């Protein structure tokens, strides 16, 4: 079974024509959502880390 390079290129171009790209607005909305979720996750994990650190310091009497 062999496939010619010309047929391969033709198939690639046919598939590329089927692609639907997101609009500028959709891209900006998705980017904003990702940045917001990353920010919320970082705040959440910072707070969890602080609470765990406080508990460990209280438990072991470290850090004044």
mmCIF file of N, CA, C and O in Angstrom:
data_model
loop_
_atom_site.group_PDB
_atom_site.id
_atom_site.type_symbol
_atom_site.label_atom_id
_atom_site.label_comp_id
_atom_site.label_asym_id
_atom_site.label_seq_id
_atom_site.Cartn_x
_atom_site.Cartn_y
_atom_site.Cartn_z
ATOM 1 N N UNK A 1 0.850 -1.177 0.000
ATOM 2 C CA UNK A 1 0.000 0.000 0.000
ATOM 3 C C UNK A 1 0.891 1.234 0.000
ATOM 4 O O UNK A 1 1.588 1.508 0.969
ATOM 5 N N UNK A 2 0.879 1.949 -1.097
ATOM 6 C CA UNK A 2 1.673 3.169 -1.154
ATOM 7 C C UNK A 2 0.759 4.351 -1.473
ATOM 8 O O UNK A 2 -0.248 4.220 -2.159
ATOM 9 N N UNK A 3 1.140 5.483 -0.933
ATOM 10 C CA UNK A 3 0.375 6.701 -1.150
ATOM 11 C C UNK A 3 1.318 7.715 -1.782
ATOM 12 O O UNK A 3 2.425 7.928 -1.299
ATOM 13 N N UNK A 4 0.852 8.327 -2.839
ATOM 14 C CA UNK A 4 1.716 9.294 -3.510
ATOM 15 C C UNK A 4 1.764 10.595 -2.724
ATOM 16 O O UNK A 4 0.794 10.970 -2.054
ATOM 17 N N UNK A 5 2.894 11.294 -2.791
ATOM 18 C CA UNK A 5 2.996 12.583 -2.091
ATOM 19 C C UNK A 5 1.944 13.584 -2.561
ATOM 20 O O UNK A 5 1.416 14.358 -1.753
ATOM 21 N N UNK A 6 1.591 13.560 -3.829
ATOM 22 C CA UNK A 6 0.585 14.491 -4.350
ATOM 23 C C UNK A 6 -0.777 14.210 -3.719
ATOM 24 O O UNK A 6 -1.515 15.137 -3.338
ATOM 25 N N UNK A 7 -1.137 12.936 -3.573
ATOM 26 C CA UNK A 7 -2.400 12.563 -2.946
ATOM 27 C C UNK A 7 -2.405 12.978 -1.477
ATOM 28 O O UNK A 7 -3.411 13.450 -0.963
ATOM 29 N N UNK A 8 -1.267 12.792 -0.824
ATOM 30 C CA UNK A 8 -1.152 13.181 0.583
ATOM 31 C C UNK A 8 -1.390 14.684 0.743
ATOM 32 O O UNK A 8 -2.162 15.116 1.590
ATOM 33 N N UNK A 9 -0.738 15.491 -0.075
ATOM 34 C CA UNK A 9 -0.899 16.946 -0.009
ATOM 35 C C UNK A 9 -2.339 17.336 -0.309
ATOM 36 O O UNK A 9 -2.916 18.201 0.348
ATOM 37 N N UNK A 10 -2.943 16.680 -1.263
ATOM 38 C CA UNK A 10 -4.345 16.956 -1.604
ATOM 39 C C UNK A 10 -5.257 16.649 -0.414
ATOM 40 O O UNK A 10 -6.161 17.428 -0.086
ATOM 41 N N UNK A 11 -5.020 15.529 0.247
ATOM 42 C CA UNK A 11 -5.818 15.159 1.424
ATOM 43 C C UNK A 11 -5.612 16.144 2.575
ATOM 44 O O UNK A 11 -6.561 16.496 3.278
ATOM 45 N N UNK A 12 -4.378 16.583 2.774
ATOM 46 C CA UNK A 12 -4.093 17.553 3.833
ATOM 47 C C UNK A 12 -4.829 18.862 3.561
ATOM 48 O O UNK A 12 -5.442 19.444 4.461
ATOM 49 N N UNK A 13 -4.796 19.311 2.330
ATOM 50 C CA UNK A 13 -5.496 20.553 1.982
ATOM 51 C C UNK A 13 -7.005 20.412 2.158
ATOM 52 O O UNK A 13 -7.679 21.343 2.626
ATOM 53 N N UNK A 14 -7.552 19.255 1.810
ATOM 54 C CA UNK A 14 -8.985 19.017 1.974
ATOM 55 C C UNK A 14 -9.359 19.059 3.458
ATOM 56 O O UNK A 14 -10.391 19.633 3.833
ATOM 57 N N UNK A 15 -8.546 18.458 4.298
ATOM 58 C CA UNK A 15 -8.816 18.479 5.733
ATOM 59 C C UNK A 15 -8.654 19.887 6.307
ATOM 60 O O UNK A 15 -9.405 20.299 7.182
ATOM 61 N N UNK A 16 -7.668 20.628 5.816
ATOM 62 C CA UNK A 16 -7.425 21.988 6.307
ATOM 63 C C UNK A 16 -8.607 22.903 5.981
ATOM 64 O O UNK A 16 -8.899 23.827 6.742
ATOM 65 N N UNK A 17 -9.290 22.646 4.885
ATOM 66 C CA UNK A 17 -10.453 23.460 4.526
ATOM 67 C C UNK A 17 -11.624 23.232 5.484
ATOM 68 O O UNK A 17 -12.515 24.060 5.597
ATOM 69 N N UNK A 18 -11.628 22.114 6.187
ATOM 70 C CA UNK A 18 -12.718 21.783 7.113
ATOM 71 C C UNK A 18 -12.571 22.467 8.471
ATOM 72 O O UNK A 18 -13.497 22.449 9.273
ATOM 73 N N UNK A 19 -11.416 23.055 8.726
ATOM 74 C CA UNK A 19 -11.150 23.663 10.027
ATOM 75 C C UNK A 19 -12.011 24.905 10.204
ATOM 76 O O UNK A 19 -12.118 25.743 9.306
ATOM 77 N N UNK A 20 -12.638 25.011 11.362
ATOM 78 C CA UNK A 20 -13.367 26.235 11.701
ATOM 79 C C UNK A 20 -12.614 26.905 12.847
ATOM 80 O O UNK A 20 -12.480 26.343 13.936
ATOM 81 N N UNK A 21 -12.087 28.065 12.584
ATOM 82 C CA UNK A 21 -11.294 28.790 13.567
ATOM 83 C C UNK A 21 -12.227 29.595 14.465
ATOM 84 O O UNK A 21 -13.247 30.113 14.024
ATOM 85 N N UNK A 22 -11.866 29.725 15.749
ATOM 86 C CA UNK A 22 -12.712 30.526 16.648
ATOM 87 C C UNK A 22 -12.630 32.003 16.275
ATOM 88 O O UNK A 22 -11.639 32.470 15.718
ATOM 89 N N UNK A 23 -13.682 32.718 16.616
ATOM 90 C CA UNK A 23 -13.687 34.151 16.353
ATOM 91 C C UNK A 23 -12.748 34.844 17.342
ATOM 92 O O UNK A 23 -12.337 34.264 18.346
ATOM 93 N N UNK A 24 -12.437 36.085 17.043
ATOM 94 C CA UNK A 24 -11.580 36.861 17.947
ATOM 95 C C UNK A 24 -12.226 36.982 19.323
ATOM 96 O O UNK A 24 -11.569 36.836 20.348
ATOM 97 N N UNK A 25 -13.536 37.214 19.338
ATOM 98 C CA UNK A 25 -14.261 37.353 20.609
ATOM 99 C C UNK A 25 -14.195 36.051 21.415
ATOM 100 O O UNK A 25 -13.964 36.070 22.621
ATOM 101 N N UNK A 26 -14.393 34.916 20.752
ATOM 102 C CA UNK A 26 -14.346 33.626 21.442
ATOM 103 C C UNK A 26 -12.954 33.366 22.013
ATOM 104 O O UNK A 26 -12.815 32.858 23.132
ATOM 105 N N UNK A 27 -11.936 33.722 21.249
ATOM 106 C CA UNK A 27 -10.567 33.535 21.722
ATOM 107 C C UNK A 27 -10.289 34.401 22.949
ATOM 108 O O UNK A 27 -9.701 33.933 23.931
ATOM 109 N N UNK A 28 -10.727 35.650 22.910
ATOM 110 C CA UNK A 28 -10.519 36.547 24.051
ATOM 111 C C UNK A 28 -11.304 36.081 25.275
ATOM 112 O O UNK A 28 -10.802 36.146 26.404
ATOM 113 N N UNK A 29 -12.525 35.612 25.071
ATOM 114 C CA UNK A 29 -13.343 35.123 26.192
ATOM 115 C C UNK A 29 -12.697 33.895 26.833
ATOM 116 O O UNK A 29 -12.630 33.784 28.057
ATOM 117 N N UNK A 30 -12.229 32.978 26.010
ATOM 118 C CA UNK A 30 -11.585 31.767 26.522
ATOM 119 C C UNK A 30 -10.299 32.113 27.256
ATOM 120 O O UNK A 30 -10.024 31.571 28.337
ATOM 121 N N UNK A 31 -9.508 33.014 26.699
ATOM 122 C CA UNK A 31 -8.271 33.437 27.349
ATOM 123 C C UNK A 31 -8.563 34.086 28.694
ATOM 124 O O UNK A 31 -7.893 33.805 29.695
ATOM 125 N N UNK A 32 -9.579 34.936 28.734
ATOM 126 C CA UNK A 32 -9.969 35.578 29.992
ATOM 127 C C UNK A 32 -10.404 34.563 31.035
ATOM 128 O O UNK A 32 -10.046 34.665 32.209
ATOM 129 N N UNK A 33 -11.172 33.558 30.605
ATOM 130 C CA UNK A 33 -11.630 32.527 31.530
ATOM 131 C C UNK A 33 -10.449 31.725 32.081
ATOM 132 O O UNK A 33 -10.400 31.415 33.274
ATOM 133 N N UNK A 34 -9.494 31.404 31.226
ATOM 134 C CA UNK A 34 -8.309 30.645 31.669
ATOM 135 C C UNK A 34 -7.497 31.472 32.660
ATOM 136 O O UNK A 34 -7.059 30.958 33.705
ATOM 137 N N UNK A 35 -7.286 32.741 32.370
ATOM 138 C CA UNK A 35 -6.524 33.598 33.286
ATOM 139 C C UNK A 35 -7.250 33.772 34.617
ATOM 140 O O UNK A 35 -6.609 33.749 35.683
ATOM 141 N N UNK A 36 -8.573 33.923 34.584
ATOM 142 C CA UNK A 36 -9.345 34.064 35.822
ATOM 143 C C UNK A 36 -9.254 32.795 36.665
ATOM 144 O O UNK A 36 -9.046 32.858 37.888
ATOM 145 N N UNK A 37 -9.386 31.640 36.033
ATOM 146 C CA UNK A 37 -9.313 30.377 36.768
ATOM 147 C C UNK A 37 -7.911 30.147 37.325
ATOM 148 O O UNK A 37 -7.753 29.641 38.441
ATOM 149 N N UNK A 38 -6.881 30.518 36.586
ATOM 150 C CA UNK A 38 -5.512 30.384 37.081
ATOM 151 C C UNK A 38 -5.304 31.299 38.287
ATOM 152 O O UNK A 38 -4.660 30.912 39.274
ATOM 153 N N UNK A 39 -5.852 32.504 38.225
ATOM 154 C CA UNK A 39 -5.751 33.424 39.355
ATOM 155 C C UNK A 39 -6.476 32.901 40.583
ATOM 156 O O UNK A 39 -5.940 32.935 41.702
ATOM 157 N N UNK A 40 -7.701 32.392 40.387
ATOM 158 C CA UNK A 40 -8.460 31.831 41.505
ATOM 159 C C UNK A 40 -7.753 30.616 42.101
ATOM 160 O O UNK A 40 -7.704 30.468 43.333
ATOM 161 N N UNK A 41 -7.211 29.771 41.257
ATOM 162 C CA UNK A 41 -6.500 28.586 41.750
ATOM 163 C C UNK A 41 -5.266 28.990 42.546
ATOM 164 O O UNK A 41 -4.975 28.396 43.592
ATOM 165 N N UNK A 42 -4.541 29.996 42.078
ATOM 166 C CA UNK A 42 -3.340 30.417 42.802
ATOM 167 C C UNK A 42 -3.700 31.011 44.167
ATOM 168 O O UNK A 42 -3.023 30.739 45.163
ATOM 169 N N UNK A 43 -4.780 31.790 44.249
ATOM 170 C CA UNK A 43 -5.224 32.340 45.534
ATOM 171 C C UNK A 43 -5.669 31.208 46.456
ATOM 172 O O UNK A 43 -5.315 31.177 47.643
ATOM 173 N N UNK A 44 -6.440 30.259 45.931
ATOM 174 C CA UNK A 44 -6.903 29.122 46.727
ATOM 175 C C UNK A 44 -5.719 28.350 47.312
ATOM 176 O O UNK A 44 -5.686 28.068 48.515
ATOM 177 N N UNK A 45 -4.759 27.987 46.472
ATOM 178 C CA UNK A 45 -3.633 27.189 46.959
ATOM 179 C C UNK A 45 -2.732 27.988 47.898
ATOM 180 O O UNK A 45 -2.140 27.424 48.819
ATOM 181 N N UNK A 46 -2.635 29.295 47.702
ATOM 182 C CA UNK A 46 -1.887 30.128 48.645
ATOM 183 C C UNK A 46 -2.549 30.081 50.020
ATOM 184 O O UNK A 46 -1.875 29.903 51.036
ATOM 185 N N UNK A 47 -3.869 30.237 50.050
ATOM 186 C CA UNK A 47 -4.591 30.213 51.321
ATOM 187 C C UNK A 47 -4.495 28.843 51.999
ATOM 188 O O UNK A 47 -4.278 28.765 53.217
ATOM 189 N N UNK A 48 -4.632 27.777 51.230
ATOM 190 C CA UNK A 48 -4.497 26.432 51.797
ATOM 191 C C UNK A 48 -3.091 26.237 52.356
ATOM 192 O O UNK A 48 -2.920 25.700 53.455
ATOM 193 N N UNK A 49 -2.080 26.685 51.642
ATOM 194 C CA UNK A 49 -0.697 26.572 52.106
ATOM 195 C C UNK A 49 -0.487 27.345 53.405
ATOM 196 O O UNK A 49 0.178 26.856 54.329
ATOM 197 N N UNK A 50 -1.064 28.540 53.485
ATOM 198 C CA UNK A 50 -0.932 29.344 54.704
ATOM 199 C C UNK A 50 -1.607 28.661 55.898
ATOM 200 O O UNK A 50 -1.066 28.641 57.002
ATOM 201 N N UNK A 51 -2.792 28.107 55.694
ATOM 202 C CA UNK A 51 -3.513 27.426 56.776
ATOM 203 C C UNK A 51 -2.737 26.193 57.231
ATOM 204 O O UNK A 51 -2.578 25.961 58.438
ATOM 205 N N UNK A 52 -2.237 25.410 56.301
ATOM 206 C CA UNK A 52 -1.457 24.226 56.670
ATOM 207 C C UNK A 52 -0.178 24.641 57.386
ATOM 208 O O UNK A 52 0.215 24.036 58.392
ATOM 209 N N UNK A 53 0.485 25.683 56.898
ATOM 210 C CA UNK A 53 1.699 26.179 57.550
ATOM 211 C C UNK A 53 1.425 26.652 58.964
ATOM 212 O O UNK A 53 2.198 26.381 59.894
ATOM 213 N N UNK A 54 0.320 27.355 59.161
ATOM 214 C CA UNK A 54 -0.072 27.821 60.490
ATOM 215 C C UNK A 54 -0.328 26.630 61.419
ATOM 216 O O UNK A 54 0.116 26.624 62.568
ATOM 217 N N UNK A 55 -1.020 25.621 60.921
ATOM 218 C CA UNK A 55 -1.314 24.433 61.723
ATOM 219 C C UNK A 55 -0.029 23.708 62.116
ATOM 220 O O UNK A 55 0.120 23.277 63.268
ATOM 221 N N UNK A 56 0.903 23.595 61.209
ATOM 222 C CA UNK A 56 2.173 22.909 61.500
ATOM 223 C C UNK A 56 2.966 23.722 62.539
ATOM 224 O O UNK A 56 3.538 23.161 63.465
ATOM 225 N N UNK A 57 2.993 25.049 62.380
ATOM 226 C CA UNK A 57 3.707 25.881 63.344
ATOM 227 C C UNK A 57 3.089 25.781 64.737
ATOM 228 O O UNK A 57 3.787 25.696 65.742
ATOM 229 N N UNK A 58 1.764 25.756 64.810
ATOM 230 C CA UNK A 58 1.089 25.610 66.106
ATOM 231 C C UNK A 58 1.364 24.229 66.695
ATOM 232 O O UNK A 58 1.606 24.092 67.892
ATOM 233 N N UNK A 59 1.309 23.210 65.870
ATOM 234 C CA UNK A 59 1.495 21.838 66.337
ATOM 235 C C UNK A 59 2.888 21.613 66.897
ATOM 236 O O UNK A 59 3.065 20.980 67.936
ATOM 237 N N UNK A 60 3.902 22.153 66.204
ATOM 238 C CA UNK A 60 5.275 21.918 66.614
ATOM 239 C C UNK A 60 5.877 23.088 67.385
ATOM 240 O O UNK A 60 7.037 23.029 67.788
ATOM 241 N N UNK A 61 5.132 24.158 67.568
ATOM 242 C CA UNK A 61 5.618 25.302 68.317
ATOM 243 C C UNK A 61 6.789 26.002 67.653
ATOM 244 O O UNK A 61 7.702 26.492 68.324
ATOM 245 N N UNK A 62 6.768 26.073 66.354
ATOM 246 C CA UNK A 62 7.861 26.709 65.593
ATOM 247 C C UNK A 62 7.465 28.109 65.148
ATOM 248 O O UNK A 62 6.297 28.426 64.991
ATOM 249 N N UNK A 63 8.437 28.947 64.907
ATOM 250 C CA UNK A 63 8.209 30.245 64.304
ATOM 251 C C UNK A 63 7.541 31.272 65.189
ATOM 252 O O UNK A 63 6.903 32.186 64.695
ATOM 253 N N UNK A 64 7.691 31.162 66.485
ATOM 254 C CA UNK A 64 7.195 32.175 67.402
ATOM 255 C C UNK A 64 5.757 32.094 67.629
ATOM 256 O O UNK A 64 4.912 32.793 67.919
#
